[in-house]
Amino acid sequence: MTRRNQSLDLLRGVAILMVVLVHCQEESTGIVPGLTWSAKEYGGLGVQLFFIVSGYTMMLTFGDRLDLAAARSFYIRRVFRIAPLFWIAIVFYLLVTRGRGITNFAPDGVGVSDVLLTFFFLHWSSVTACNSVVPGGWSIAVEMQFYLLFPLLIYLFRRHNGAMLCYALIALVSVIGKFVVEPNLIPRLAASLPASQAYLAEGVFTSWLPHQVICFGFGILLYDYIELKNRPAFGALFLLGAALMSPPLGAKVALLAAFAFGVLISNVSLSWMTVLGRHSYAIYLVHFAVVSFMVALSPMGLLPLFVLVTAVSLAFSYYLIEPRIERPFNRLGHALASAGSAPKAVVTAS
């Protein structure tokens, strides 16, 4: 059994703080030198850090076998980890917005089709659904797309010389998406929309897997280096080359991967960051509502808003969401995954 790397939760803690910071910055009053700049330049990369950690964790937790039982176990555990809380978030945000959704991304409000696409994690395929039913839900759609691809990737990865092919495939998908598909489809999609909504077209392609797959690739690379003790030099070159072909985001993602490598190789942990990391999924889903509520109560500066939103969101997760929703469904998912001689996971990290 592989020993769990304690730094995974620390990285999740860093990621959720980055995400909360950028959304607080957008709603806060005044400017805090350094902090405001950090939020604008790097806060949004918290999602990409989550993707890097996700790639690493999936390699760590898939299991030893490569067969239908292994894939079944993987999908059951992932669905019960992600879906129940996300479905509750759909209901919650529809109630909060009185059925209109997040109008920044659906100016005319959401419809039944938007809700259904979001429920089935297909909201990445729709301009008005991709981020309008659950704020931040676009990233969950990306995760689910990668989950569908992952069993094939790990099958390739574990074949002789398969790791290099895996990295090459990820890099190729990223480059083709960026330089072949997106330049052709984004203008066409924008032209099909009302002029006032043309800006939404680019958001759809932020939410599709080729735009973000390089982050998962870096996570797999870090697993290869740290857990398997390999030195995948060509794999690193493939991913780094693909990332640097998409400036400035690609360069920032590469730096983010280097930061994650430094943290993971040291296996360092901080108790309070570990707590944030373990509750990061619930905090991610709920903090949008907490930000809106706090700002509606009273306008405030970035630092107090950031501290309050983080504390309140963590409290919701710690006392309500995790014990009442996440923990029972996680246990059910692991129980169902273990039934029928499903393979046992290497570790139980989520």
PDB file of C-alpha atoms in Angstrom, residues 3-246:
ATOM      1  CA  ARG A   3       1.705   5.874   1.856  1.00  0.00           C
ATOM      2  CA  ARG A   4      -0.488   8.896   1.350  1.00  0.00           C
ATOM      3  CA  ASN A   5       1.397  12.078   0.530  1.00  0.00           C
ATOM      4  CA  GLN A   6       0.334  14.579   3.198  1.00  0.00           C
ATOM      5  CA  SER A   7       1.097  17.491   0.894  1.00  0.00           C
ATOM      6  CA  LEU A   8      -1.913  16.725  -1.313  1.00  0.00           C
ATOM      7  CA  ASP A   9      -4.271  18.304   1.215  1.00  0.00           C
ATOM      8  CA  LEU A  10      -1.910  21.233   1.671  1.00  0.00           C
ATOM      9  CA  LEU A  11      -2.040  21.894  -2.073  1.00  0.00           C
ATOM     10  CA  ARG A  12      -5.821  21.651  -2.029  1.00  0.00           C
ATOM     11  CA  GLY A  13      -5.807  24.167   0.806  1.00  0.00           C
ATOM     12  CA  VAL A  14      -3.654  26.544  -1.213  1.00  0.00           C
ATOM     13  CA  ALA A  15      -5.907  26.057  -4.241  1.00  0.00           C
ATOM     14  CA  ILE A  16      -9.122  26.858  -2.411  1.00  0.00           C
ATOM     15  CA  LEU A  17      -7.587  29.935  -0.786  1.00  0.00           C
ATOM     16  CA  MET A  18      -6.578  31.177  -4.250  1.00  0.00           C
ATOM     17  CA  VAL A  19     -10.084  30.640  -5.589  1.00  0.00           C
ATOM     18  CA  VAL A  20     -11.785  32.328  -2.629  1.00  0.00           C
ATOM     19  CA  LEU A  21      -9.316  35.208  -2.809  1.00  0.00           C
ATOM     20  CA  VAL A  22     -10.010  36.013  -6.448  1.00  0.00           C
ATOM     21  CA  HIS A  23     -13.770  36.007  -5.962  1.00  0.00           C
ATOM     22  CA  CYS A  24     -13.500  38.176  -2.856  1.00  0.00           C
ATOM     23  CA  GLN A  25     -11.290  40.585  -4.765  1.00  0.00           C
ATOM     24  CA  GLU A  26     -13.957  40.965  -7.436  1.00  0.00           C
ATOM     25  CA  GLU A  27     -16.552  42.007  -4.831  1.00  0.00           C
ATOM     26  CA  SER A  28     -14.438  43.922  -2.298  1.00  0.00           C
ATOM     27  CA  THR A  29     -13.935  47.650  -1.860  1.00  0.00           C
ATOM     28  CA  GLY A  30     -10.543  49.316  -1.971  1.00  0.00           C
ATOM     29  CA  ILE A  31      -7.148  47.888  -2.840  1.00  0.00           C
ATOM     30  CA  VAL A  32      -4.698  46.000  -0.635  1.00  0.00           C
ATOM     31  CA  PRO A  33      -1.207  46.388  -2.150  1.00  0.00           C
ATOM     32  CA  GLY A  34       0.230  43.013  -3.061  1.00  0.00           C
ATOM     33  CA  LEU A  35      -2.846  41.028  -2.100  1.00  0.00           C
ATOM     34  CA  THR A  36      -5.086  42.609  -4.737  1.00  0.00           C
ATOM     35  CA  TRP A  37      -2.392  42.112  -7.382  1.00  0.00           C
ATOM     36  CA  SER A  38      -1.892  38.479  -6.335  1.00  0.00           C
ATOM     37  CA  ALA A  39      -5.630  37.857  -6.524  1.00  0.00           C
ATOM     38  CA  LYS A  40      -5.899  39.332 -10.024  1.00  0.00           C
ATOM     39  CA  GLU A  41      -2.793  37.669 -11.440  1.00  0.00           C
ATOM     40  CA  TYR A  42      -2.787  34.268  -9.766  1.00  0.00           C
ATOM     41  CA  GLY A  43      -6.004  33.731  -7.809  1.00  0.00           C
ATOM     42  CA  GLY A  44      -7.818  32.196 -10.748  1.00  0.00           C
ATOM     43  CA  LEU A  45      -5.078  29.571 -11.067  1.00  0.00           C
ATOM     44  CA  GLY A  46      -6.446  27.853  -7.985  1.00  0.00           C
ATOM     45  CA  VAL A  47      -8.677  25.794 -10.273  1.00  0.00           C
ATOM     46  CA  GLN A  48      -5.685  24.710 -12.362  1.00  0.00           C
ATOM     47  CA  LEU A  49      -3.905  23.683  -9.147  1.00  0.00           C
ATOM     48  CA  PHE A  50      -6.929  21.545  -8.286  1.00  0.00           C
ATOM     49  CA  PHE A  51      -6.618  19.886 -11.707  1.00  0.00           C
ATOM     50  CA  ILE A  52      -2.919  19.146 -11.149  1.00  0.00           C
ATOM     51  CA  VAL A  53      -3.683  17.582  -7.752  1.00  0.00           C
ATOM     52  CA  SER A  54      -6.559  15.649  -9.311  1.00  0.00           C
ATOM     53  CA  GLY A  55      -4.306  14.098 -11.961  1.00  0.00           C
ATOM     54  CA  TYR A  56      -1.851  13.025  -9.257  1.00  0.00           C
ATOM     55  CA  THR A  57      -4.562  11.682  -6.946  1.00  0.00           C
ATOM     56  CA  MET A  58      -6.320   9.652  -9.623  1.00  0.00           C
ATOM     57  CA  MET A  59      -3.056   7.893 -10.465  1.00  0.00           C
ATOM     58  CA  LEU A  60      -2.599   7.206  -6.764  1.00  0.00           C
ATOM     59  CA  THR A  61      -6.077   5.850  -6.096  1.00  0.00           C
ATOM     60  CA  PHE A  62      -7.147   3.981  -9.211  1.00  0.00           C
ATOM     61  CA  GLY A  63      -6.013   0.574  -8.022  1.00  0.00           C
ATOM     62  CA  ASP A  64      -3.605  -2.133  -9.122  1.00  0.00           C
ATOM     63  CA  ARG A  65      -5.717  -3.846 -11.781  1.00  0.00           C
ATOM     64  CA  LEU A  66      -6.664  -2.691 -15.258  1.00  0.00           C
ATOM     65  CA  ASP A  67      -9.987  -4.299 -16.138  1.00  0.00           C
ATOM     66  CA  LEU A  68     -13.695  -3.540 -16.174  1.00  0.00           C
ATOM     67  CA  ALA A  69     -13.951  -4.143 -12.428  1.00  0.00           C
ATOM     68  CA  ALA A  70     -11.263  -1.547 -11.803  1.00  0.00           C
ATOM     69  CA  ALA A  71     -13.002   0.999 -14.021  1.00  0.00           C
ATOM     70  CA  ARG A  72     -16.327   0.223 -12.341  1.00  0.00           C
ATOM     71  CA  SER A  73     -14.827   0.784  -8.900  1.00  0.00           C
ATOM     72  CA  PHE A  74     -13.186   4.011 -10.037  1.00  0.00           C
ATOM     73  CA  TYR A  75     -16.365   5.478 -11.492  1.00  0.00           C
ATOM     74  CA  ILE A  76     -18.558   4.525  -8.542  1.00  0.00           C
ATOM     75  CA  ARG A  77     -16.165   6.145  -6.075  1.00  0.00           C
ATOM     76  CA  ARG A  78     -15.835   9.281  -8.182  1.00  0.00           C
ATOM     77  CA  VAL A  79     -19.575   9.674  -8.751  1.00  0.00           C
ATOM     78  CA  PHE A  80     -20.402   9.319  -5.062  1.00  0.00           C
ATOM     79  CA  ARG A  81     -17.601  11.741  -4.202  1.00  0.00           C
ATOM     80  CA  ILE A  82     -18.638  14.470  -6.638  1.00  0.00           C
ATOM     81  CA  ALA A  83     -22.260  14.111  -7.715  1.00  0.00           C
ATOM     82  CA  PRO A  84     -24.415  14.252  -4.545  1.00  0.00           C
ATOM     83  CA  LEU A  85     -23.049  17.559  -3.281  1.00  0.00           C
ATOM     84  CA  PHE A  86     -23.059  19.022  -6.789  1.00  0.00           C
ATOM     85  CA  TRP A  87     -26.709  18.049  -7.295  1.00  0.00           C
ATOM     86  CA  ILE A  88     -27.607  19.651  -3.968  1.00  0.00           C
ATOM     87  CA  ALA A  89     -25.745  22.771  -5.112  1.00  0.00           C
ATOM     88  CA  ILE A  90     -27.923  22.852  -8.254  1.00  0.00           C
ATOM     89  CA  VAL A  91     -31.075  22.966  -6.131  1.00  0.00           C
ATOM     90  CA  PHE A  92     -29.554  25.457  -3.699  1.00  0.00           C
ATOM     91  CA  TYR A  93     -28.459  27.976  -6.342  1.00  0.00           C
ATOM     92  CA  LEU A  94     -31.714  27.666  -8.271  1.00  0.00           C
ATOM     93  CA  LEU A  95     -33.546  28.544  -5.055  1.00  0.00           C
ATOM     94  CA  VAL A  96     -31.178  31.393  -4.215  1.00  0.00           C
ATOM     95  CA  THR A  97     -31.451  32.909  -7.695  1.00  0.00           C
ATOM     96  CA  ARG A  98     -35.202  32.199  -7.910  1.00  0.00           C
ATOM     97  CA  GLY A  99     -34.671  29.969 -10.894  1.00  0.00           C
ATOM     98  CA  ARG A 100     -32.798  32.483 -13.042  1.00  0.00           C
ATOM     99  CA  GLY A 101     -29.324  31.112 -12.468  1.00  0.00           C
ATOM    100  CA  ILE A 102     -26.138  33.163 -12.713  1.00  0.00           C
ATOM    101  CA  THR A 103     -27.093  35.814 -15.253  1.00  0.00           C
ATOM    102  CA  ASN A 104     -23.487  36.771 -16.097  1.00  0.00           C
ATOM    103  CA  PHE A 105     -23.375  33.533 -18.076  1.00  0.00           C
ATOM    104  CA  ALA A 106     -27.065  33.203 -18.972  1.00  0.00           C
ATOM    105  CA  PRO A 107     -28.321  36.753 -19.573  1.00  0.00           C
ATOM    106  CA  ASP A 108     -31.869  35.572 -20.248  1.00  0.00           C
ATOM    107  CA  GLY A 109     -31.880  33.157 -17.334  1.00  0.00           C
ATOM    108  CA  VAL A 110     -31.441  29.408 -17.339  1.00  0.00           C
ATOM    109  CA  GLY A 111     -33.910  26.969 -18.818  1.00  0.00           C
ATOM    110  CA  VAL A 112     -34.825  23.359 -18.165  1.00  0.00           C
ATOM    111  CA  SER A 113     -32.237  22.186 -20.686  1.00  0.00           C
ATOM    112  CA  ASP A 114     -29.483  24.101 -18.866  1.00  0.00           C
ATOM    113  CA  VAL A 115     -30.434  22.451 -15.584  1.00  0.00           C
ATOM    114  CA  LEU A 116     -30.590  18.978 -17.126  1.00  0.00           C
ATOM    115  CA  LEU A 117     -27.236  19.389 -18.861  1.00  0.00           C
ATOM    116  CA  THR A 118     -25.715  20.514 -15.567  1.00  0.00           C
ATOM    117  CA  PHE A 119     -27.293  17.606 -13.692  1.00  0.00           C
ATOM    118  CA  PHE A 120     -25.667  15.139 -16.103  1.00  0.00           C
ATOM    119  CA  PHE A 121     -22.342  17.074 -16.097  1.00  0.00           C
ATOM    120  CA  LEU A 122     -22.762  17.982 -19.760  1.00  0.00           C
ATOM    121  CA  HIS A 123     -22.994  21.723 -19.149  1.00  0.00           C
ATOM    122  CA  TRP A 124     -19.634  22.225 -20.850  1.00  0.00           C
ATOM    123  CA  SER A 125     -21.482  21.668 -24.135  1.00  0.00           C
ATOM    124  CA  SER A 126     -23.798  24.677 -23.775  1.00  0.00           C
ATOM    125  CA  VAL A 127     -23.098  28.407 -23.861  1.00  0.00           C
ATOM    126  CA  THR A 128     -25.780  29.218 -21.333  1.00  0.00           C
ATOM    127  CA  ALA A 129     -25.325  26.161 -19.099  1.00  0.00           C
ATOM    128  CA  CYS A 130     -21.555  25.937 -18.681  1.00  0.00           C
ATOM    129  CA  ASN A 131     -21.335  28.212 -15.639  1.00  0.00           C
ATOM    130  CA  SER A 132     -24.832  29.515 -14.963  1.00  0.00           C
ATOM    131  CA  VAL A 133     -26.650  26.924 -12.867  1.00  0.00           C
ATOM    132  CA  VAL A 134     -23.896  26.366 -10.295  1.00  0.00           C
ATOM    133  CA  PRO A 135     -21.277  29.146 -10.124  1.00  0.00           C
ATOM    134  CA  GLY A 136     -17.857  27.665 -10.756  1.00  0.00           C
ATOM    135  CA  GLY A 137     -19.548  24.544 -12.080  1.00  0.00           C
ATOM    136  CA  TRP A 138     -17.505  24.678 -15.285  1.00  0.00           C
ATOM    137  CA  SER A 139     -14.547  23.166 -13.419  1.00  0.00           C
ATOM    138  CA  ILE A 140     -16.649  20.203 -12.284  1.00  0.00           C
ATOM    139  CA  ALA A 141     -17.555  19.600 -15.927  1.00  0.00           C
ATOM    140  CA  VAL A 142     -13.846  19.540 -16.825  1.00  0.00           C
ATOM    141  CA  GLU A 143     -13.159  17.037 -14.031  1.00  0.00           C
ATOM    142  CA  MET A 144     -15.926  14.760 -15.275  1.00  0.00           C
ATOM    143  CA  GLN A 145     -14.610  14.894 -18.826  1.00  0.00           C
ATOM    144  CA  PHE A 146     -11.185  13.810 -17.596  1.00  0.00           C
ATOM    145  CA  TYR A 147     -12.727  11.012 -15.516  1.00  0.00           C
ATOM    146  CA  LEU A 148     -14.189   9.555 -18.703  1.00  0.00           C
ATOM    147  CA  LEU A 149     -10.787   9.578 -20.367  1.00  0.00           C
ATOM    148  CA  PHE A 150      -8.722   8.493 -17.377  1.00  0.00           C
ATOM    149  CA  PRO A 151      -9.114   4.676 -17.456  1.00  0.00           C
ATOM    150  CA  LEU A 152      -7.816   4.723 -21.034  1.00  0.00           C
ATOM    151  CA  LEU A 153      -4.904   6.950 -20.028  1.00  0.00           C
ATOM    152  CA  ILE A 154      -3.858   4.785 -17.098  1.00  0.00           C
ATOM    153  CA  TYR A 155      -4.132   1.668 -19.282  1.00  0.00           C
ATOM    154  CA  LEU A 156      -1.764   3.318 -21.758  1.00  0.00           C
ATOM    155  CA  PHE A 157       0.475   4.643 -18.986  1.00  0.00           C
ATOM    156  CA  ARG A 158       1.090   1.171 -17.515  1.00  0.00           C
ATOM    157  CA  ARG A 159       2.096  -0.434 -20.792  1.00  0.00           C
ATOM    158  CA  HIS A 160       5.740  -0.741 -21.800  1.00  0.00           C
ATOM    159  CA  ASN A 161       6.896   2.755 -22.840  1.00  0.00           C
ATOM    160  CA  GLY A 162       3.305   3.820 -22.378  1.00  0.00           C
ATOM    161  CA  ALA A 163       4.057   6.737 -20.073  1.00  0.00           C
ATOM    162  CA  MET A 164       5.836   8.673 -22.819  1.00  0.00           C
ATOM    163  CA  LEU A 165       2.941   7.996 -25.206  1.00  0.00           C
ATOM    164  CA  CYS A 166       0.532   9.173 -22.537  1.00  0.00           C
ATOM    165  CA  TYR A 167       2.362  12.491 -22.129  1.00  0.00           C
ATOM    166  CA  ALA A 168       2.649  12.897 -25.897  1.00  0.00           C
ATOM    167  CA  LEU A 169      -1.091  12.274 -26.308  1.00  0.00           C
ATOM    168  CA  ILE A 170      -1.978  14.844 -23.644  1.00  0.00           C
ATOM    169  CA  ALA A 171       0.360  17.409 -25.192  1.00  0.00           C
ATOM    170  CA  LEU A 172      -1.031  16.719 -28.670  1.00  0.00           C
ATOM    171  CA  VAL A 173      -4.645  17.103 -27.543  1.00  0.00           C
ATOM    172  CA  SER A 174      -3.755  20.381 -25.845  1.00  0.00           C
ATOM    173  CA  VAL A 175      -1.961  21.815 -28.884  1.00  0.00           C
ATOM    174  CA  ILE A 176      -4.602  20.698 -31.403  1.00  0.00           C
ATOM    175  CA  GLY A 177      -7.356  22.114 -29.244  1.00  0.00           C
ATOM    176  CA  LYS A 178      -5.555  25.427 -28.851  1.00  0.00           C
ATOM    177  CA  PHE A 179      -4.321  25.994 -32.392  1.00  0.00           C
ATOM    178  CA  VAL A 180      -6.695  24.024 -34.624  1.00  0.00           C
ATOM    179  CA  VAL A 181     -10.088  23.617 -33.031  1.00  0.00           C
ATOM    180  CA  GLU A 182     -10.578  26.706 -30.859  1.00  0.00           C
ATOM    181  CA  PRO A 183      -9.524  29.312 -33.490  1.00  0.00           C
ATOM    182  CA  ASN A 184     -12.117  27.873 -35.868  1.00  0.00           C
ATOM    183  CA  LEU A 185     -15.002  27.141 -33.548  1.00  0.00           C
ATOM    184  CA  ILE A 186     -14.919  30.102 -31.144  1.00  0.00           C
ATOM    185  CA  PRO A 187     -15.582  32.739 -33.866  1.00  0.00           C
ATOM    186  CA  ARG A 188     -18.341  30.584 -35.358  1.00  0.00           C
ATOM    187  CA  LEU A 189     -20.012  30.146 -32.003  1.00  0.00           C
ATOM    188  CA  ALA A 190     -19.676  33.852 -31.197  1.00  0.00           C
ATOM    189  CA  ALA A 191     -21.221  34.764 -34.564  1.00  0.00           C
ATOM    190  CA  SER A 192     -24.202  32.537 -33.843  1.00  0.00           C
ATOM    191  CA  LEU A 193     -24.987  34.426 -30.624  1.00  0.00           C
ATOM    192  CA  PRO A 194     -26.555  37.869 -30.177  1.00  0.00           C
ATOM    193  CA  ALA A 195     -23.844  40.528 -30.312  1.00  0.00           C
ATOM    194  CA  SER A 196     -24.288  41.323 -26.626  1.00  0.00           C
ATOM    195  CA  GLN A 197     -23.632  37.679 -25.729  1.00  0.00           C
ATOM    196  CA  ALA A 198     -20.727  36.921 -28.076  1.00  0.00           C
ATOM    197  CA  TYR A 199     -18.308  37.036 -25.135  1.00  0.00           C
ATOM    198  CA  LEU A 200     -19.844  33.804 -23.832  1.00  0.00           C
ATOM    199  CA  ALA A 201     -18.387  31.735 -26.675  1.00  0.00           C
ATOM    200  CA  GLU A 202     -14.854  31.726 -25.301  1.00  0.00           C
ATOM    201  CA  GLY A 203     -16.121  30.582 -21.900  1.00  0.00           C
ATOM    202  CA  VAL A 204     -17.469  27.374 -23.406  1.00  0.00           C
ATOM    203  CA  PHE A 205     -14.027  26.433 -24.660  1.00  0.00           C
ATOM    204  CA  THR A 206     -12.470  27.202 -21.300  1.00  0.00           C
ATOM    205  CA  SER A 207     -14.756  24.467 -20.005  1.00  0.00           C
ATOM    206  CA  TRP A 208     -13.785  21.751 -22.457  1.00  0.00           C
ATOM    207  CA  LEU A 209     -11.084  19.244 -21.673  1.00  0.00           C
ATOM    208  CA  PRO A 210      -8.412  20.101 -24.297  1.00  0.00           C
ATOM    209  CA  HIS A 211      -8.102  23.596 -22.805  1.00  0.00           C
ATOM    210  CA  GLN A 212      -7.295  22.227 -19.341  1.00  0.00           C
ATOM    211  CA  VAL A 213      -5.888  18.746 -19.992  1.00  0.00           C
ATOM    212  CA  ILE A 214      -2.278  19.929 -19.656  1.00  0.00           C
ATOM    213  CA  CYS A 215      -2.908  20.502 -15.925  1.00  0.00           C
ATOM    214  CA  PHE A 216      -3.938  16.870 -15.412  1.00  0.00           C
ATOM    215  CA  GLY A 217      -0.907  15.866 -17.460  1.00  0.00           C
ATOM    216  CA  PHE A 218       1.399  17.680 -15.067  1.00  0.00           C
ATOM    217  CA  GLY A 219      -0.310  15.906 -12.168  1.00  0.00           C
ATOM    218  CA  ILE A 220       0.387  12.526 -13.786  1.00  0.00           C
ATOM    219  CA  LEU A 221       3.991  13.595 -14.434  1.00  0.00           C
ATOM    220  CA  LEU A 222       4.492  14.507 -10.768  1.00  0.00           C
ATOM    221  CA  TYR A 223       3.066  11.130  -9.717  1.00  0.00           C
ATOM    222  CA  ASP A 224       5.439   9.405 -12.121  1.00  0.00           C
ATOM    223  CA  TYR A 225       8.437  11.242 -10.677  1.00  0.00           C
ATOM    224  CA  ILE A 226       7.553  11.227  -6.965  1.00  0.00           C
ATOM    225  CA  GLU A 227       5.627   7.994  -6.419  1.00  0.00           C
ATOM    226  CA  LEU A 228       7.203   5.753  -9.069  1.00  0.00           C
ATOM    227  CA  LYS A 229      10.686   7.305  -8.764  1.00  0.00           C
ATOM    228  CA  ASN A 230      11.004   7.610 -12.546  1.00  0.00           C
ATOM    229  CA  ARG A 231      12.720  10.405 -14.446  1.00  0.00           C
ATOM    230  CA  PRO A 232      10.296  11.103 -17.327  1.00  0.00           C
ATOM    231  CA  ALA A 233      12.448  13.702 -19.082  1.00  0.00           C
ATOM    232  CA  PHE A 234      10.740  13.390 -22.472  1.00  0.00           C
ATOM    233  CA  GLY A 235       7.336  13.503 -20.828  1.00  0.00           C
ATOM    234  CA  ALA A 236       8.293  16.701 -19.042  1.00  0.00           C
ATOM    235  CA  LEU A 237       9.484  18.203 -22.323  1.00  0.00           C
ATOM    236  CA  PHE A 238       6.255  17.262 -24.114  1.00  0.00           C
ATOM    237  CA  LEU A 239       4.069  18.847 -21.446  1.00  0.00           C
ATOM    238  CA  LEU A 240       6.271  21.885 -20.909  1.00  0.00           C
ATOM    239  CA  GLY A 241       6.470  22.523 -24.651  1.00  0.00           C
ATOM    240  CA  ALA A 242       2.698  22.300 -25.034  1.00  0.00           C
ATOM    241  CA  ALA A 243       2.180  24.581 -22.043  1.00  0.00           C
ATOM    242  CA  LEU A 244       4.604  27.228 -23.247  1.00  0.00           C
ATOM    243  CA  MET A 245       2.864  27.308 -26.621  1.00  0.00           C
ATOM    244  CA  SER A 246      -0.162  28.817 -24.853  1.00  0.00           C
TER     245      SER A 246
END
